[in-house]
CSV table of C-alpha atoms in Angstrom, one decimal:
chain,number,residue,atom,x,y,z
A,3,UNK,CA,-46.5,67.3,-11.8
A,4,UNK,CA,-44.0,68.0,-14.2
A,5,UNK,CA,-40.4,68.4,-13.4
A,6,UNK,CA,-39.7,71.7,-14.4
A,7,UNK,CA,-36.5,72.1,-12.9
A,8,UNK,CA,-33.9,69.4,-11.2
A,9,UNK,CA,-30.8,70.0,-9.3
A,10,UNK,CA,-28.5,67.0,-8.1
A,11,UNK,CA,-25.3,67.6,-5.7
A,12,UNK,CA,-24.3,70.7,-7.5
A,13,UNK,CA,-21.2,72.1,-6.3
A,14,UNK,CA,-18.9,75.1,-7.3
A,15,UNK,CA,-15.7,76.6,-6.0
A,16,UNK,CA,-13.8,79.8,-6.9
A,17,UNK,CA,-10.4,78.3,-6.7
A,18,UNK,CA,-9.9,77.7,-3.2
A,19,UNK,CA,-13.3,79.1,-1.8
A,20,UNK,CA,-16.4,76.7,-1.8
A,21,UNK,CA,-19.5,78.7,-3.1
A,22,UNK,CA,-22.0,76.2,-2.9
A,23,UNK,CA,-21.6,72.4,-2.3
A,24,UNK,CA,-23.7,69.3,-2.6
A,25,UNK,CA,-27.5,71.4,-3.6
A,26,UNK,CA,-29.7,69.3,-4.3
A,27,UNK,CA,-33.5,70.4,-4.7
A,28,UNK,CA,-36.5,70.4,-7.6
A,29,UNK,CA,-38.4,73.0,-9.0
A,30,UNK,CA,-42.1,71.6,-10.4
A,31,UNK,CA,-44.3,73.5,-12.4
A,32,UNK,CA,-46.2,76.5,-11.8
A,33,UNK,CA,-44.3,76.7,-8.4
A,34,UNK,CA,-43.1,79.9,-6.8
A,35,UNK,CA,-39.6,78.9,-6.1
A,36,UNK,CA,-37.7,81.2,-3.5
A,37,UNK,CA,-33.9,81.0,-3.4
A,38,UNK,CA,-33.3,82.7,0.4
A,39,UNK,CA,-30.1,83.2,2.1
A,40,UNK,CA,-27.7,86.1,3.7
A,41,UNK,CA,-25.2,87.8,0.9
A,42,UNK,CA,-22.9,85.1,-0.2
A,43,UNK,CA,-24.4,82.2,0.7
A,44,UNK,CA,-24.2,81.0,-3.0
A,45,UNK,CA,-27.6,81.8,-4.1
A,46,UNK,CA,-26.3,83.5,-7.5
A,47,UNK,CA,-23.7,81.1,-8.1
A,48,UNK,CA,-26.3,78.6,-8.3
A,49,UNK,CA,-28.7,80.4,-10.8
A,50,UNK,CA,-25.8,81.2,-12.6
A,51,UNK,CA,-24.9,77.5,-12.8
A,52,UNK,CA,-28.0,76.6,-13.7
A,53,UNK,CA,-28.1,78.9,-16.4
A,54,UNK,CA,-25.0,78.0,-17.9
A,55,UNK,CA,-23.1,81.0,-17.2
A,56,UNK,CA,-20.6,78.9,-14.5
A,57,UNK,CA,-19.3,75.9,-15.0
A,58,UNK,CA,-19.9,73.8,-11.8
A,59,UNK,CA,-17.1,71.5,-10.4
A,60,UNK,CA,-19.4,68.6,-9.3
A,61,UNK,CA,-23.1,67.7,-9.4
A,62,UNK,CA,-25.4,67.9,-12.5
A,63,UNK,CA,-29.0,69.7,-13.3
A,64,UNK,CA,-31.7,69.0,-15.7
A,65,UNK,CA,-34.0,71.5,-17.1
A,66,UNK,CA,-37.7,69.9,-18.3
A,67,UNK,CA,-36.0,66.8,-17.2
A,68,UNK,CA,-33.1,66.9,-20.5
A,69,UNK,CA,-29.9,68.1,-20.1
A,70,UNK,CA,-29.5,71.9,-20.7
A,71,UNK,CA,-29.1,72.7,-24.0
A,72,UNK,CA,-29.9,76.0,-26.1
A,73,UNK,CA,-33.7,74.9,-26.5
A,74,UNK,CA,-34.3,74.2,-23.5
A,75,UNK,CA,-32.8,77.9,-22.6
A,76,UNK,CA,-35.4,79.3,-24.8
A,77,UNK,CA,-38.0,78.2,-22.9
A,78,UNK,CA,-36.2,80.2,-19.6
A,79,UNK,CA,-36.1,84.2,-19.1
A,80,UNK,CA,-33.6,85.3,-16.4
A,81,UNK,CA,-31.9,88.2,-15.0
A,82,UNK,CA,-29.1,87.3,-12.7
A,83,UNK,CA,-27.9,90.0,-10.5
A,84,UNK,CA,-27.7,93.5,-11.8
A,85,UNK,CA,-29.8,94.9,-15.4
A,86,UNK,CA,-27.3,94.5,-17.9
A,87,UNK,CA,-28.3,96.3,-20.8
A,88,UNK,CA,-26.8,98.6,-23.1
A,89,UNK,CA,-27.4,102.5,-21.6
A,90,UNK,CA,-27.2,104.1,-25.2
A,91,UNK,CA,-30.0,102.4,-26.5
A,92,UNK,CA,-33.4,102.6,-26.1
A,93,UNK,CA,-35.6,100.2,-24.2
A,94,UNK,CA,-37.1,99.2,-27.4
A,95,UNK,CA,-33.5,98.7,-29.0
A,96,UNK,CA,-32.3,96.8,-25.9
A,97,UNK,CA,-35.7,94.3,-25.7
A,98,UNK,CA,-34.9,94.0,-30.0
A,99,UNK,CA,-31.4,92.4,-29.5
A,100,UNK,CA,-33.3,90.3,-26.6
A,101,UNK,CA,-35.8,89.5,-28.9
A,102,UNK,CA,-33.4,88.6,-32.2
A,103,UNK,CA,-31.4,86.6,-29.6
A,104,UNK,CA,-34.4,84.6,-28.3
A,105,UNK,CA,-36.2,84.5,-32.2
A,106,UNK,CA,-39.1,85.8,-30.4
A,107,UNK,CA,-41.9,88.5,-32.3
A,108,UNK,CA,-40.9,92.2,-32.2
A,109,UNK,CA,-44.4,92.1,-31.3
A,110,UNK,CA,-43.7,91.2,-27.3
A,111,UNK,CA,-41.7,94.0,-27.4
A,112,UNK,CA,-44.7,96.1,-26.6
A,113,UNK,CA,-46.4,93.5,-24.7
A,114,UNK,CA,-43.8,93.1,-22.5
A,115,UNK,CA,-42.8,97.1,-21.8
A,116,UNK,CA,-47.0,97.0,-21.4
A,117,UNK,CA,-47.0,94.5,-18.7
A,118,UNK,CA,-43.5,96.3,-17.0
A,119,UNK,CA,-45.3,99.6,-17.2
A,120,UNK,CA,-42.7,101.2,-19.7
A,121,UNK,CA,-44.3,101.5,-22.6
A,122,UNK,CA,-44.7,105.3,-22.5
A,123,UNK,CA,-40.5,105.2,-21.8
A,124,UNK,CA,-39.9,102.8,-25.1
A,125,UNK,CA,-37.8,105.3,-26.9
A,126,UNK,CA,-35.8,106.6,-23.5
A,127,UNK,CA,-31.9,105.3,-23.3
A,128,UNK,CA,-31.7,102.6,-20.9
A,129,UNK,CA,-29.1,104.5,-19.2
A,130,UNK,CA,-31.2,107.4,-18.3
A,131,UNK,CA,-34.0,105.3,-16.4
A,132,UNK,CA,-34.5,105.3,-12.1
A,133,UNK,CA,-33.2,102.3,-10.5
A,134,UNK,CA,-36.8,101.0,-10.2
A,135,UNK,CA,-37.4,101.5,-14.3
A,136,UNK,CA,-34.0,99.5,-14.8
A,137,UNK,CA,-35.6,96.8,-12.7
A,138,UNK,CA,-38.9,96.5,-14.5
A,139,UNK,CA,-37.6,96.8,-17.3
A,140,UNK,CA,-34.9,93.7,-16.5
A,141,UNK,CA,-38.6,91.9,-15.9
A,142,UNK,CA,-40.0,93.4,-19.2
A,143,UNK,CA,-36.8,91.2,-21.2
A,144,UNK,CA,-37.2,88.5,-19.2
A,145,UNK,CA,-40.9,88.2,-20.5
A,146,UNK,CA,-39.7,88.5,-24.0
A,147,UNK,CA,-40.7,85.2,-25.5
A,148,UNK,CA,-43.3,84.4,-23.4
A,149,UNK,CA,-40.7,82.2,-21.0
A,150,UNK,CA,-42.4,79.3,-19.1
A,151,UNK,CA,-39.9,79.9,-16.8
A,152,UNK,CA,-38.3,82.9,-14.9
A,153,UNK,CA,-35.0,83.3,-13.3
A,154,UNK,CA,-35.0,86.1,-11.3
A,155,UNK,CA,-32.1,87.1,-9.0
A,156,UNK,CA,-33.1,90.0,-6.5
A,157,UNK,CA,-35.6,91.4,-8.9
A,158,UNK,CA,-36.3,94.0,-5.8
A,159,UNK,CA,-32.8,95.0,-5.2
A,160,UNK,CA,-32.7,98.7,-4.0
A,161,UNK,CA,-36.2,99.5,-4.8
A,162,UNK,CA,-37.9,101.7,-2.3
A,163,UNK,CA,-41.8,100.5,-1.1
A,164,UNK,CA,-43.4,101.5,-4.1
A,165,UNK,CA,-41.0,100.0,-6.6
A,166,UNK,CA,-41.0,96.7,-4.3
A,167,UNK,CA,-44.7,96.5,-4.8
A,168,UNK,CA,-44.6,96.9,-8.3
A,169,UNK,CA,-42.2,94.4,-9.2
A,170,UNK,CA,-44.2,92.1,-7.0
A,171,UNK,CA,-47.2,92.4,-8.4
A,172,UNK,CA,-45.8,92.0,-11.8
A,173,UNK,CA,-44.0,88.5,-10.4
A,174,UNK,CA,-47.4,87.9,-8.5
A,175,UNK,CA,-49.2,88.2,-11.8
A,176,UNK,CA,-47.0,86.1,-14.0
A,177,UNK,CA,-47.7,83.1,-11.1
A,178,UNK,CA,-51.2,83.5,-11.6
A,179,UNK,CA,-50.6,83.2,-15.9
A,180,UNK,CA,-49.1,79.5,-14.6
A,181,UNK,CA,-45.7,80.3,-15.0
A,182,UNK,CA,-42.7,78.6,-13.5
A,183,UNK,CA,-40.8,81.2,-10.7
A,184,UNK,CA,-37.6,81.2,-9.2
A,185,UNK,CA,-36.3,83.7,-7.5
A,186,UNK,CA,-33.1,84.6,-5.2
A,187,UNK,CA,-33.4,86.9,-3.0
A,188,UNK,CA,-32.3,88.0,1.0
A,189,UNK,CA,-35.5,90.0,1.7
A,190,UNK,CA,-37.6,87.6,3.3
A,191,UNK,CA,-40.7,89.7,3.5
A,192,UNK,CA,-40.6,89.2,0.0
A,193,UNK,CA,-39.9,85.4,-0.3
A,194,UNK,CA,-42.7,85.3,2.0
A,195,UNK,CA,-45.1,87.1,0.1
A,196,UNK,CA,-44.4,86.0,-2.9
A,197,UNK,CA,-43.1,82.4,-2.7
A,198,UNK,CA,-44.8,78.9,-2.7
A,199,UNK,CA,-41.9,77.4,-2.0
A,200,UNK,CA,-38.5,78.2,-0.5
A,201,UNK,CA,-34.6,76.7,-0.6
A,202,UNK,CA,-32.1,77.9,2.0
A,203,UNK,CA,-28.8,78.7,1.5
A,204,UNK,CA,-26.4,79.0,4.3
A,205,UNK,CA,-21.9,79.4,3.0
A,206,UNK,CA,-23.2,77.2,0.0
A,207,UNK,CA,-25.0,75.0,1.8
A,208,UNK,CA,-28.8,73.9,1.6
A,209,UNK,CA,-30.3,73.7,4.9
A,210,UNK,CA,-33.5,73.8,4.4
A,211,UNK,CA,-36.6,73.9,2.2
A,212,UNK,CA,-39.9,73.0,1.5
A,213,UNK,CA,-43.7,74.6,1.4
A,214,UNK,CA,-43.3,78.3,2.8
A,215,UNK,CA,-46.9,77.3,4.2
A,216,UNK,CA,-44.8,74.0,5.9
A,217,UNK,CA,-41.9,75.9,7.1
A,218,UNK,CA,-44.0,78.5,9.1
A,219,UNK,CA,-46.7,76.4,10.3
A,220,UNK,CA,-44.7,73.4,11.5
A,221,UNK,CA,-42.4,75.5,13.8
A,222,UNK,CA,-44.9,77.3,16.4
A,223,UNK,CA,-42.6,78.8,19.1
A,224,UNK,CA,-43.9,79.5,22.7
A,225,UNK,CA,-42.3,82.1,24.7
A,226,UNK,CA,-42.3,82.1,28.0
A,227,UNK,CA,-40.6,83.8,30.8
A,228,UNK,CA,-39.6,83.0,34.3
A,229,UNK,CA,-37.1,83.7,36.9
A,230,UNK,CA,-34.6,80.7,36.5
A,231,UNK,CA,-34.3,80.7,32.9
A,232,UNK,CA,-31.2,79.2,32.3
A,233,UNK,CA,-32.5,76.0,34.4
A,234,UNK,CA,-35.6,76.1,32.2
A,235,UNK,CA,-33.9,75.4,29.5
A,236,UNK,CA,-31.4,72.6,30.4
A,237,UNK,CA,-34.4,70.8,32.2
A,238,UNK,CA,-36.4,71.4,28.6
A,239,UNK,CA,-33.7,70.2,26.9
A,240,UNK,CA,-33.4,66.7,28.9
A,241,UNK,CA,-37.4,66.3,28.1
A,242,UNK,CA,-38.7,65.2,25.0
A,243,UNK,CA,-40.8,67.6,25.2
A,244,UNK,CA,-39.4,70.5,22.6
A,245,UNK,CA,-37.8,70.1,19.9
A,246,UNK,CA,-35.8,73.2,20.1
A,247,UNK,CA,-34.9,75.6,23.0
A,248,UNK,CA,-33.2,78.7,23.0
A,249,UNK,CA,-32.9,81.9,24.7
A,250,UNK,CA,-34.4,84.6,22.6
A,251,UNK,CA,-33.8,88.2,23.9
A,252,UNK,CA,-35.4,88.1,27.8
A,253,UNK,CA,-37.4,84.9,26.8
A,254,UNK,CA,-37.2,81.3,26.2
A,255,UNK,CA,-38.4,80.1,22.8
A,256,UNK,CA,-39.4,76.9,22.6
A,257,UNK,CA,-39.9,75.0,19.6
A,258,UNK,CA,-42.9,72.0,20.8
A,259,UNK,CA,-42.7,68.6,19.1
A,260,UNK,CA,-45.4,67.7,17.1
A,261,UNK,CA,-49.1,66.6,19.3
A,262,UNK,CA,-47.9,69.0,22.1
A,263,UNK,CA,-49.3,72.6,22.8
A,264,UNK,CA,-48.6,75.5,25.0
A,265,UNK,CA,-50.9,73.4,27.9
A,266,UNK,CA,-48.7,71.0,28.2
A,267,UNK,CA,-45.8,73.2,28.1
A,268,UNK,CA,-47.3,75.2,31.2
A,269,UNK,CA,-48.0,71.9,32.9
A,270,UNK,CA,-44.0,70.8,32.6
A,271,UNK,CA,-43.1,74.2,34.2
A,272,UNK,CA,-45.7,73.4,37.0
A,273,UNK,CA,-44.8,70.0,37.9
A,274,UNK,CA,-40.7,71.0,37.6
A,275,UNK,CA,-41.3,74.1,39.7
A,276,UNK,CA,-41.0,76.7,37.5
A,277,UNK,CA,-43.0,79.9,37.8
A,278,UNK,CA,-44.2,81.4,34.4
A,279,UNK,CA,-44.2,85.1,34.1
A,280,UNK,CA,-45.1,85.2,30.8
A,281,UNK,CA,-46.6,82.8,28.1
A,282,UNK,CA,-47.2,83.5,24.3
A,283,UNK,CA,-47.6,81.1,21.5
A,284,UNK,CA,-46.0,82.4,18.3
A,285,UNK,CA,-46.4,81.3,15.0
A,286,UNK,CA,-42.6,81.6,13.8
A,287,UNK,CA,-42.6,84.2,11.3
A,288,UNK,CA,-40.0,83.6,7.9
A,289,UNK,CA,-37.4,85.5,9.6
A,290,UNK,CA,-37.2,83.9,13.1
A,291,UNK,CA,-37.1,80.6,11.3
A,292,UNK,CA,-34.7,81.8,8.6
A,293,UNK,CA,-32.1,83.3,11.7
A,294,UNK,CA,-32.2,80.4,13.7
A,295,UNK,CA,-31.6,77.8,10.7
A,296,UNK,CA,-28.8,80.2,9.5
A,297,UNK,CA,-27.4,80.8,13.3
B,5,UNK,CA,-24.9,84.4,-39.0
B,6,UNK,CA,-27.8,87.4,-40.5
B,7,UNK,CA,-29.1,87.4,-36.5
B,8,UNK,CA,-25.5,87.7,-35.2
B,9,UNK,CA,-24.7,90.6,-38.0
B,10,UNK,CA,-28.5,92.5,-37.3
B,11,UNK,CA,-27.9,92.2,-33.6
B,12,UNK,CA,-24.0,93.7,-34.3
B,13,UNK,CA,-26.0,96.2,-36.3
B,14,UNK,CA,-28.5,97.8,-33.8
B,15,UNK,CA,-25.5,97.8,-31.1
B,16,UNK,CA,-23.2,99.5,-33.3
B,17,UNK,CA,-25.4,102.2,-35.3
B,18,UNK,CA,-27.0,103.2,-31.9
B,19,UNK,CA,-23.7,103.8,-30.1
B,20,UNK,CA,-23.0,107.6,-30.9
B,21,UNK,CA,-19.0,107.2,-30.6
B,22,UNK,CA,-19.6,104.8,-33.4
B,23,UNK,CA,-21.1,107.1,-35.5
B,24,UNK,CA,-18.8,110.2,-34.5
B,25,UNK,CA,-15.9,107.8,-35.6
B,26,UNK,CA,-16.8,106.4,-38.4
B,27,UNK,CA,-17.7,109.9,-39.3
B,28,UNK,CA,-14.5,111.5,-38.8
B,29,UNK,CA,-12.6,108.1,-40.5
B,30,UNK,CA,-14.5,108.7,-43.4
B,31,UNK,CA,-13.7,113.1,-43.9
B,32,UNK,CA,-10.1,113.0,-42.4
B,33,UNK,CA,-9.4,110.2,-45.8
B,34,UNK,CA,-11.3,112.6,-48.3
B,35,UNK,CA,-9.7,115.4,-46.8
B,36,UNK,CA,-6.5,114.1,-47.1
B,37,UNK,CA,-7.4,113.0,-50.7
B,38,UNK,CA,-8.9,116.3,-51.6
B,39,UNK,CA,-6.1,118.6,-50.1
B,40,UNK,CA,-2.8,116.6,-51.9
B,41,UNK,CA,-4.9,116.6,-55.1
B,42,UNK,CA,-4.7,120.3,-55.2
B,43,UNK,CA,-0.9,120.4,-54.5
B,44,UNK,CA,1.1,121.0,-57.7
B,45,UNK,CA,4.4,119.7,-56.9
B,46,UNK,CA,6.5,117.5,-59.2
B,47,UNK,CA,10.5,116.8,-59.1
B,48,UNK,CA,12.0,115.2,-62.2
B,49,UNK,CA,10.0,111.3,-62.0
B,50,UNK,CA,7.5,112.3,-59.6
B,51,UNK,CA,4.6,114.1,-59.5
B,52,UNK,CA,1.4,114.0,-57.0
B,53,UNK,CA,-0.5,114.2,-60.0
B,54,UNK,CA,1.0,110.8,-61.0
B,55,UNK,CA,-0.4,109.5,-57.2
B,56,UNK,CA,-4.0,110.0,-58.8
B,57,UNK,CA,-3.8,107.9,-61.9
B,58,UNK,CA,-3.9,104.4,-62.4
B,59,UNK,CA,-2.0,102.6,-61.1
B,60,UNK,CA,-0.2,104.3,-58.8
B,61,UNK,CA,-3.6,105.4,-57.0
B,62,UNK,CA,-4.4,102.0,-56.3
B,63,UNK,CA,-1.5,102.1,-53.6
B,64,UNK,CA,-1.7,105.4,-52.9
B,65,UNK,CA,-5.3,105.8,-51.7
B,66,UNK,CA,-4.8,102.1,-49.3
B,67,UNK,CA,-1.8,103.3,-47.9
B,68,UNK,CA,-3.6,107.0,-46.8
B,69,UNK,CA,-6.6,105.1,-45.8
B,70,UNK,CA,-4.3,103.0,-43.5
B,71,UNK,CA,-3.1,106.7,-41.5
B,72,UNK,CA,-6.8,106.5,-40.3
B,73,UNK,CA,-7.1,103.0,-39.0
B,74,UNK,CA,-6.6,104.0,-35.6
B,75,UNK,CA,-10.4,105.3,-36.0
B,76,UNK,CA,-11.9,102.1,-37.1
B,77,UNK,CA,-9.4,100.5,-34.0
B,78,UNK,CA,-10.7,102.6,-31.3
B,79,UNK,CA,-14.2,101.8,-32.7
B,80,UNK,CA,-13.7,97.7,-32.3
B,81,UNK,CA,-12.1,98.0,-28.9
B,82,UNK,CA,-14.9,100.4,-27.7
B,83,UNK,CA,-17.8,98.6,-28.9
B,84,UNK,CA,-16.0,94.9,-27.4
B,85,UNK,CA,-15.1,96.6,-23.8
B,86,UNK,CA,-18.2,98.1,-23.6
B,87,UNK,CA,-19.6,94.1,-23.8
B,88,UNK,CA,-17.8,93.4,-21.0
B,89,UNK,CA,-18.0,96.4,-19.1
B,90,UNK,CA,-21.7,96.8,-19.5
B,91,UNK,CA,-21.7,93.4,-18.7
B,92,UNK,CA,-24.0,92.5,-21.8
B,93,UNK,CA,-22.2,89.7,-22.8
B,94,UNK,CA,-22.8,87.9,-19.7
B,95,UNK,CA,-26.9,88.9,-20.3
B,96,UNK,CA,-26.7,87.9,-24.0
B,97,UNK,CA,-25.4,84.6,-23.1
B,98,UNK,CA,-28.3,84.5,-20.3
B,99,UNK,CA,-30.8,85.6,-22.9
B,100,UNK,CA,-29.9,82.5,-25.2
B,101,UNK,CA,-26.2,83.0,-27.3
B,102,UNK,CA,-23.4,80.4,-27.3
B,103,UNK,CA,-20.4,82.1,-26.0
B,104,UNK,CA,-18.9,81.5,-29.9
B,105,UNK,CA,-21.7,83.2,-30.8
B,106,UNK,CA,-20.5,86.7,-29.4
B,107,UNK,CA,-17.2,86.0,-30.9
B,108,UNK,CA,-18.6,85.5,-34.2
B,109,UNK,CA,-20.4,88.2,-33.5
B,110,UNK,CA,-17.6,90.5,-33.1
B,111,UNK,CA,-15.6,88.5,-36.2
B,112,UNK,CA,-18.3,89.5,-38.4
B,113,UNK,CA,-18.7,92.9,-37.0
B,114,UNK,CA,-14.7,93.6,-37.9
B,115,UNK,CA,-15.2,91.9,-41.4
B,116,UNK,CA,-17.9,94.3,-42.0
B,117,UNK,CA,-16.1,97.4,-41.0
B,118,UNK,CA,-12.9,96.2,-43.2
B,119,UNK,CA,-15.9,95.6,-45.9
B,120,UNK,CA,-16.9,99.2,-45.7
B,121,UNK,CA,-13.1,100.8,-45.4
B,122,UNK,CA,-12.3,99.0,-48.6
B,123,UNK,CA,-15.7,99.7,-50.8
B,124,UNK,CA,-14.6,103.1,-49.1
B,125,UNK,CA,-11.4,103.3,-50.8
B,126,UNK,CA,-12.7,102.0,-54.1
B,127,UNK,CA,-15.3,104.1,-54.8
B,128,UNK,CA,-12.9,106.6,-53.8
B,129,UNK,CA,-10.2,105.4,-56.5
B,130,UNK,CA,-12.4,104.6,-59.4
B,131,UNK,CA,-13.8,108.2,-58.6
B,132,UNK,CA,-10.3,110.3,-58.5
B,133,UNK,CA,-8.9,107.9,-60.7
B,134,UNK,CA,-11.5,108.6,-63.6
B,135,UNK,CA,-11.2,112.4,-62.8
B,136,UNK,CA,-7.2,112.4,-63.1
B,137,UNK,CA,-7.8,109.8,-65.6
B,138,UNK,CA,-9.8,111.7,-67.7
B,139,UNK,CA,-8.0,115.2,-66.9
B,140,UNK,CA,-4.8,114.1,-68.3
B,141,UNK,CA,-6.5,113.0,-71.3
B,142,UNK,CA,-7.5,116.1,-71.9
């Protein structure tokens, strides 16, 4: 599949502070991309490196496998961090500098405030629009052009339920019109639901990333309880039996190596003399695997 | 250089201080122009009618028009710190500018406004020039 996007030890500092270091990951096409990781963990210092805002101090990235340059840029819609747009003009003024800018038709102008669900707002100043409006409408000039590829940094960022839903349908609907995502983002309910695939991002750090599908499914947790917990975990941790053991709240989580299930789990307690009070297989949900990578 | 001067256009015509300025630039000069032009006052090798004939009124009408460049200032600095404080420059450069675009940008947007002062003050000159031209003639 075709390289849509390709990241190689990219590294950036603000003088003395490191914001991200050594991330390295690809982006292929038509992929769902999710950028996750806790509020300064370098997520938009990387999109805006990538999109030629920051300079980095080390690494290198290739967009459509060539060096970034202003055509391939053309070929990108993004919106990193906040709306920026100007509040004394109208959404149709704002989305006509974006569209001079991008020498797209004056005619997306109405297909994109269509697909945002602002068209009936065209004429109302950016500035006097909810929070929500601002957002979709951030989406309705990213679509200006007809991008193969959108950058989106926290496209849900203070939107209540319903505003959430909206701007994930609207993402939801460009993936299905094959279209290249990638999105930053801390709300993993979203990444989840919205992602194919997902990057972590731990103090500019990547520590993980892969399938969402892969991430979840390969770490099924048991928990289990019993009386001696402490001992169940150093004796769990001497077998090779988990691959991960931890105390999570009044239980023991336990992460199984690959081939092994809950049985065999229960037989290791039995023969080692442990009394169970309590056995449940969980599949590890985005968040438990997100906290314990960034722990 | 016609995208970077439309796209100067729609962000400058739209912004209503702009307007208000411009506005108040262009009838505190004729103002000025009209009121003096009615004063009758002459000492022996002066006279403000003098100020209204060629070619004295080709200095006379710049250096008036100059009092009321504090307008066009206020404009420029308005319309660049609201780039930065709207943070538009940042998403114009996201959107697909060179950052020596959006100084050209602003470049051409200053050329144009000292382009408009300057038909301004001719018009203005051949206008009360002619007049007072004329006038005298008569």
């Amino acid at each position: 599949m075709e390289k849509v996007l390709q990241i190689n030890n990219l590294s950036k500092n603000y003088g003395n502070i490191r914001a991200i270091e050594d991330v390295s990951f690809e982006v292929k096409k038509g992929e769902v991309y999710g950028l996750l990781g806790p509020n300064g963990s370098g997520k938009t210092t990387t999109l805006a490196v990538i999109m030629g805002i920051l300079n980095a101090n080390g690494g290198s990235y290739e967009w459509f496998e060539q060096p970034f340059s202003k055509l391939s840029r053309r070929r990108i819609g993004a919106l990193i961090e906040t709306p920026n747009f100007y509040p004394y003009l109208t959404l149709w003024e704002n989305l006509k500098i974006v569209a001079k800018i991008k020498d797209a038709d004056e005619k997306d102008i109405n297909n994109a405030l269509g697909i945002a669900n602002l068209l009936k707002r065209k004429h109302t100043n950016f500035g006097h629009l909810s929070l929500g409006m601002k957002q979709r409408m951030s989406l309705a000039s990213v679509l200006i052009g007809n991008p193969e590829v959108l950058v989106l940094d926290e496209p849900t960022n203070g939107l209540d339920p319903e505003g959430f839903a909206e701007v994930r349908n609207i993402i939801l609907s460009q993936a299905d019109a094959g279209k290249t995502i990638i999105i930053a983002s801390h709300i993993l309910d979203e990444v989840e639901k919205v992602c194919s695939h997902v990057a972590i991002l731990k103090s500019g750090d990547l520590i993980a990333n892969g399938r969402v599908g892969e991430l979840l499914s390969a770490e099924e947790t048991v928990y289990i309880q019993t009386q001696k917990p402490e001992d169940l975990i150093k004796s769990l941790k001497e077998s090779d039996l988990a691959k991960e053991v931890y105390s999570s709240d009044d239980d023991v989580a336990v992460v199984l190596n690959t081939d092994l299930n809950s049985g065999d789990l229960n037989k290791f307690c039995f023969e080692k003399g442990f009394t169970l009070t309590k056995i449940q297989v969980r599949k590890q949900s985005l968040e438990d695997q997100f906290l314990q990578l960034v722990k | 250089m016609k995208k970077l001067f439309n796209l100067e256009k729609i962000k400058a015509l739209s912004y209503p201080p702009f307007k208000t300025l411009m506005i108040i630039h262009f009838l505190l000069f004729f103002l000025v122009i009209l009121v003096v032009s009615r004063i009758h006052f002459s000492i022996p090798g002066f006279s403000v009618k003098g100020l209204y004939q060629f070619p004295n009124i080709w200095e006379f009408f710049p250096w008036v028009a100059s009092w009321f460049n504090i307008f066009l200032t206020i404009v420029l600095i308005t319309l660049v710190g609201n780039e930065f404080s709207f943070k538009t420059f940042r998403q114009n450069v996201i959107d697909g500018l060179d950052r020596n675009d959006l100084i050209k940008g602003k470049l051409i947007l200053i050329f144009t406004i000292a382009v408009y002062t300057f038909i301004m003050v001719l018009i203005a000159v051949l206008i009360f020039g002619l007049i007072f031209g004329i006038s005298l003639l008569f």
